[in-house]
XYZ file of C-alpha atoms in Angstrom:
390
model
C -11.513 -37.711 43.469
C -15.095 -36.437 43.713
C -17.172 -36.269 40.500
C -20.310 -34.368 39.519
C -22.770 -34.979 36.704
C -23.060 -32.858 33.598
C -26.396 -31.549 34.891
C -24.775 -30.449 38.145
C -21.942 -28.788 36.208
C -24.503 -26.924 34.062
C -26.189 -25.546 37.193
C -22.817 -24.634 38.727
C -21.608 -22.810 35.615
C -25.010 -21.292 34.741
C -25.095 -22.769 31.230
C -27.330 -25.365 29.558
C -26.908 -29.110 29.980
C -26.540 -29.410 26.199
C -23.648 -26.910 26.283
C -21.819 -28.960 28.929
C -22.317 -32.116 26.869
C -20.921 -30.389 23.767
C -17.869 -29.223 25.718
C -17.268 -32.792 26.865
C -17.642 -34.150 23.326
C -15.150 -31.544 22.068
C -12.674 -32.676 24.761
C -12.543 -29.182 26.175
C -13.122 -30.343 29.784
C -10.044 -32.105 31.196
C -10.765 -35.415 32.914
C -14.373 -35.692 31.734
C -15.518 -39.312 31.457
C -18.573 -40.849 29.819
C -20.286 -43.572 31.800
C -22.999 -45.098 29.641
C -24.965 -42.118 28.316
C -23.939 -39.725 31.107
C -20.897 -37.482 31.416
C -19.041 -37.232 34.725
C -16.695 -34.341 35.552
C -14.200 -33.620 38.319
C -16.002 -31.558 40.935
C -13.198 -28.960 40.987
C -13.200 -28.431 37.199
C -13.562 -24.783 36.164
C -15.812 -23.689 33.325
C -13.780 -23.611 30.065
C -13.057 -20.156 28.687
C -14.942 -19.113 25.555
C -12.326 -19.122 22.734
C -14.241 -16.354 20.998
C -13.535 -14.112 23.978
C -9.878 -15.063 23.917
C -9.734 -14.196 20.210
C -11.473 -10.883 20.864
C -9.053 -10.121 23.680
C -6.086 -10.996 21.458
C -7.488 -8.784 18.675
C -7.924 -5.874 21.097
C -4.362 -6.355 22.337
C -3.017 -6.383 18.766
C -5.053 -3.271 17.974
C -3.563 -1.323 20.892
C -0.044 -2.578 20.071
C -0.491 -1.562 16.426
C -1.626 1.928 17.443
C 1.528 2.248 19.572
C 3.793 0.993 16.780
C 2.245 3.355 14.221
C 2.546 6.357 16.542
C 6.201 5.489 17.250
C 7.120 5.180 13.554
C 4.993 7.947 12.030
C 6.888 10.960 13.353
C 7.949 13.560 10.758
C 11.660 13.516 9.885
C 13.964 16.544 10.099
C 14.247 18.212 6.699
C 18.052 18.489 6.887
C 18.806 14.955 8.125
C 16.260 12.159 7.774
C 18.403 9.658 9.716
C 18.204 11.883 12.798
C 14.798 10.280 13.420
C 16.706 7.145 14.465
C 18.145 9.048 17.441
C 14.614 9.326 18.830
C 13.934 5.576 18.893
C 15.646 2.940 21.009
C 13.546 -0.141 20.244
C 15.058 -2.584 17.747
C 11.698 -3.130 16.078
C 11.349 0.604 15.349
C 14.799 0.616 13.749
C 13.794 -2.345 11.585
C 10.703 -0.456 10.418
C 12.664 2.679 9.571
C 15.382 0.563 7.970
C 12.832 -1.099 5.693
C 11.403 2.286 4.676
C 14.765 3.985 4.089
C 15.987 1.049 1.991
C 12.793 1.020 -0.071
C 12.833 4.740 -0.774
C 16.492 4.522 -1.818
C 15.679 1.757 -4.275
C 17.246 -1.148 -2.348
C 14.237 -3.461 -2.336
C 16.183 -6.569 -1.362
C 17.493 -4.821 1.743
C 13.995 -3.571 2.541
C 12.717 -7.156 2.482
C 15.683 -8.258 4.622
C 14.510 -5.850 7.326
C 10.932 -7.103 6.941
C 11.942 -10.749 7.305
C 14.017 -9.830 10.373
C 10.835 -8.932 12.258
C 10.141 -11.927 14.485
C 7.467 -12.515 17.095
C 5.817 -9.090 16.928
C 2.589 -9.130 14.938
C 1.969 -5.389 15.292
C 5.396 -4.504 13.855
C 5.024 -7.029 11.042
C 1.632 -5.562 10.177
C 3.067 -2.038 10.221
C 5.931 -3.082 7.940
C 3.626 -4.864 5.501
C 2.857 -1.632 3.637
C 6.456 -1.162 2.523
C 6.937 -4.933 2.079
C 4.033 -5.125 -0.387
C 5.564 -2.348 -2.491
C 9.038 -3.902 -2.291
C 7.979 -7.357 -3.510
C 6.030 -5.826 -6.402
C 9.080 -3.776 -7.378
C 11.138 -6.987 -7.257
C 8.537 -8.904 -9.274
C 8.338 -11.486 -6.463
C 4.781 -12.772 -6.890
C 5.288 -15.769 -4.569
C 6.240 -13.597 -1.579
C 3.484 -11.136 -2.421
C 0.900 -13.917 -2.198
C 2.215 -14.921 1.238
C 1.972 -11.345 2.527
C -1.457 -10.953 0.947
C -2.695 -14.111 2.718
C -1.319 -12.798 6.021
C -3.099 -9.451 5.567
C -6.390 -11.035 4.506
C -6.290 -13.158 7.653
C -6.004 -9.940 9.700
C -8.981 -8.423 7.871
C -11.234 -11.249 9.085
C -10.913 -10.111 12.708
C -12.317 -6.653 11.978
C -11.563 -3.440 13.869
C -8.497 -1.208 13.542
C -6.289 -4.162 12.632
C -8.506 -4.966 9.645
C -8.470 -1.330 8.498
C -4.665 -1.245 8.548
C -4.454 -4.551 6.662
C -6.850 -3.134 4.078
C -4.627 -0.049 3.749
C -1.641 -2.265 2.947
C -3.514 -4.134 0.227
C -5.105 -0.934 -1.079
C -1.629 0.527 -1.586
C -0.970 -2.270 -4.067
C -4.315 -1.976 -5.844
C -4.248 1.783 -6.439
C -0.533 1.844 -7.300
C -1.092 -0.920 -9.874
C -4.135 0.988 -11.202
C -6.686 -1.631 -10.129
C -9.237 0.621 -8.358
C -11.968 -2.012 -8.143
C -9.818 -3.949 -5.642
C -9.716 -1.007 -3.214
C -11.890 -1.421 -0.090
C -15.377 0.060 -0.268
C -14.692 2.731 2.356
C -11.736 4.027 0.320
C -13.734 4.074 -2.912
C -16.507 6.041 -1.190
C -14.162 8.308 0.770
C -15.803 7.306 4.075
C -13.108 7.443 6.773
C -15.436 7.148 9.781
C -13.893 3.837 10.849
C -10.293 4.795 10.039
C -8.308 5.601 13.223
C -6.787 9.080 13.283
C -3.199 7.792 13.188
C -3.967 5.998 9.880
C -5.846 8.824 8.166
C -2.970 10.758 6.626
C -1.851 7.703 4.665
C -5.485 6.835 3.909
C -5.950 10.284 2.350
C -2.969 9.646 0.096
C -4.518 6.347 -1.035
C -7.809 8.155 -1.629
C -5.963 10.622 -3.892
C -4.369 7.717 -5.778
C -7.765 6.057 -6.151
C -9.159 9.274 -7.647
C -6.221 9.283 -10.076
C -7.118 5.732 -11.111
C -10.643 6.763 -12.054
C -9.588 10.015 -13.721
C -11.071 12.489 -11.199
C -8.095 14.837 -11.175
C -9.778 17.902 -9.639
C -10.923 15.817 -6.659
C -7.486 14.187 -6.497
C -5.824 17.594 -6.256
C -8.262 18.770 -3.593
C -7.726 15.709 -1.379
C -3.926 15.794 -1.713
C -3.638 19.530 -1.028
C -5.953 19.334 1.984
C -3.994 16.435 3.447
C -0.715 18.360 3.073
C -2.090 21.513 4.671
C -3.445 19.644 7.687
C -0.552 17.273 8.348
C 2.877 18.635 7.347
C 4.674 20.587 10.121
C 7.335 23.117 9.092
C 10.975 22.006 8.723
C 10.016 18.322 8.734
C 8.700 15.859 6.170
C 7.151 12.417 5.828
C 7.247 9.828 3.072
C 3.489 10.230 2.713
C 3.996 13.968 2.225
C 6.406 13.317 -0.657
C 3.812 11.117 -2.350
C 1.062 13.683 -1.785
C 3.146 16.373 -3.520
C 3.583 14.002 -6.447
C -0.190 13.465 -6.473
C -0.652 17.240 -6.691
C 1.865 17.413 -9.537
C 0.156 14.562 -11.408
C -3.293 16.112 -11.002
C -2.088 19.540 -12.144
C -0.377 17.975 -15.164
C -3.583 16.147 -16.131
C -5.522 19.417 -15.692
C -2.974 21.197 -17.955
C -1.713 23.388 -15.109
C 1.938 22.829 -15.973
C 3.455 25.601 -13.854
C 1.709 24.297 -10.742
C 2.652 20.724 -11.622
C 6.290 21.766 -11.922
C 6.126 23.610 -8.602
C 4.799 20.590 -6.695
C 7.267 18.277 -8.432
C 10.282 20.447 -7.638
C 9.139 20.765 -4.037
C 8.967 16.967 -3.724
C 12.377 16.605 -5.362
C 13.919 19.243 -3.111
C 12.732 17.360 -0.043
C 13.491 13.792 -1.102
C 16.456 13.682 -3.467
C 19.078 15.203 -1.124
C 18.450 12.137 1.084
C 18.685 9.718 -1.851
C 14.961 8.934 -1.769
C 14.511 8.179 -5.473
C 11.764 5.548 -5.499
C 8.686 7.841 -5.534
C 10.000 9.513 -8.689
C 10.730 6.256 -10.502
C 7.224 5.083 -9.584
C 5.592 8.232 -10.979
C 7.815 8.802 -13.999
C 5.185 7.895 -16.605
C 2.422 9.948 -14.965
C 3.945 13.325 -15.770
C 4.426 13.176 -19.537
C 8.134 14.003 -19.587
C 7.987 16.795 -16.970
C 9.873 14.619 -14.476
C 12.809 14.139 -16.851
C 12.995 17.863 -17.664
C 13.072 18.834 -13.981
C 15.657 16.198 -13.151
C 17.989 17.237 -15.952
C 17.774 20.900 -14.983
C 17.741 20.727 -11.166
C 19.099 17.286 -10.176
C 21.140 15.998 -13.141
C 23.126 13.581 -10.948
C 19.922 11.741 -10.067
C 18.581 11.488 -13.629
C 20.268 8.241 -14.681
C 19.672 6.626 -11.274
C 15.924 7.241 -11.432
C 15.616 6.226 -15.086
C 17.483 2.976 -14.368
C 15.210 2.204 -11.454
C 12.171 2.885 -13.615
C 13.501 0.502 -16.271
C 14.157 -2.134 -13.603
C 10.812 -1.944 -11.801
C 8.090 -0.518 -14.045
C 7.663 -3.770 -15.919
C 7.109 -5.581 -12.613
C 4.314 -3.187 -11.631
C 2.706 -3.770 -15.051
C 3.052 -7.538 -14.637
C 1.292 -7.313 -11.258
C -1.438 -5.154 -12.818
C -1.918 -7.818 -15.468
C -2.020 -10.505 -12.747
C -4.722 -8.602 -10.856
C -6.867 -7.686 -13.860
C -6.056 -10.248 -16.561
C -5.285 -7.231 -18.767
C -2.426 -7.056 -21.219
C -0.683 -3.753 -20.490
C 2.320 -3.383 -22.718
C 5.996 -3.809 -21.896
C 7.298 -3.006 -25.397
C 7.128 0.801 -25.540
C 10.030 3.133 -24.807
C 9.600 5.746 -22.081
C 8.929 8.537 -24.581
C 6.486 6.388 -26.556
C 4.727 5.527 -23.305
C 4.439 9.208 -22.293
C 2.937 10.148 -25.636
C 0.649 7.107 -25.827
C -0.632 7.881 -22.346
C -1.567 11.433 -23.330
C -3.185 10.258 -26.568
C -5.239 7.748 -24.574
C -6.398 10.653 -22.359
C -7.427 12.514 -25.561
C -4.877 15.298 -25.174
C -4.687 17.088 -28.556
C -1.641 16.344 -30.710
C -0.706 20.046 -30.725
C -0.603 20.105 -26.910
C 1.457 16.909 -26.806
C 3.902 18.360 -29.350
C 4.267 21.514 -27.239
C 4.930 19.547 -24.036
C 7.395 17.188 -25.715
C 9.136 19.979 -27.684
C 8.583 18.206 -31.018
C 6.444 18.839 -34.073
C 2.869 17.623 -34.502
C 4.066 15.542 -37.457
C 6.620 13.823 -35.194
C 3.884 13.026 -32.651
C 1.816 11.438 -35.403
C 4.768 9.367 -36.595
C 5.520 8.186 -33.051
C 1.901 7.140 -32.610
C 1.964 5.204 -35.871
C 4.995 3.330 -34.508
C 3.138 2.717 -31.217
C 0.095 1.320 -32.999
C 2.348 -0.905 -35.085
C 4.159 -2.233 -31.998
C 0.854 -2.968 -30.247
C -0.871 -4.373 -33.337
C -3.797 -1.958 -32.932
C -5.389 0.531 -35.277
C -6.136 3.616 -33.181
C -6.773 5.560 -29.996
C -9.868 3.598 -28.902
C -7.840 0.422 -28.406
C -4.897 2.201 -26.809
C -6.438 2.456 -23.326
C -6.071 -1.307 -22.935
C -2.290 -1.056 -23.124
C -1.232 1.921 -20.991
C -1.927 3.022 -17.419
């Protein structure tokens, strides 16, 4: 077999002699042999491909596959029959994605994770499903699996581009839902969506609204959530993101003491979601509405009241535990739901008279409840309370 020198290979491939020598030392040129101080190569050897280009090509391929997966699984669902969306998809991977979402929103987190773990050999689908998987493992209190998913997503962020943005969205969902706004990506904190692909923006707007809730900017939260709904919700259909955005509007209105509007948004969300058994968004947001959720459930959807309260009791402590993991805080697990509602409003400096009116109790009863709260938390007053409630 005919050989050429490293210098001849450098001229043939239009690269430096030093580069050829490095490739030989790294064993990236098959059949290269060192004779004394010189490298000899097979004359027919082709120039090795640059692995950085292969990685870039793979990243571009994943980006285009992810865009396809998102577009295939982001379609609005018929208002009368959510499962009818399954008639529009034939691919098994799309059914796994919808299965994971339906199970999560119906409170079956184990089944949601079963669907997630059933995704094999398709990175784009796994990435798409990571958003619901992150929420499911937090609801289950499964910190070990969360760390594995987090490591997977952080690895995708390194490559940059659309893939990185979507991975950041998945992790941001955890940070803003656990009320850890400092862990949200910079672009979300600043509200700069220039690099967010259009098919991701609706969900990104929801996360922006949640971030604004975390930092107490309720007027801006309401504006973002309402704008997103107006621009993205077709008639006679709905999306899971749309349900959450209505709950954001309700939460913002409640914080701004616009109770009638808060009730309107909340009942609209309930009317869309609860007939399909989608209870999880309400269990997740139970403490944010100061008792309004319970009142609306008892009046309009009494059959769902106990189901949602039980899910809240089962999962809320896990979300607090994850918050404490992320922040090293010590949010409390010892308060009852009513005590938590009242403590939350006191921490926001809502007057006792207003709290009494909302809770349908006397001002004296509010004061007594808060004395019990302070005793349970071993604190002396309102200033310390913010350390123990969302």
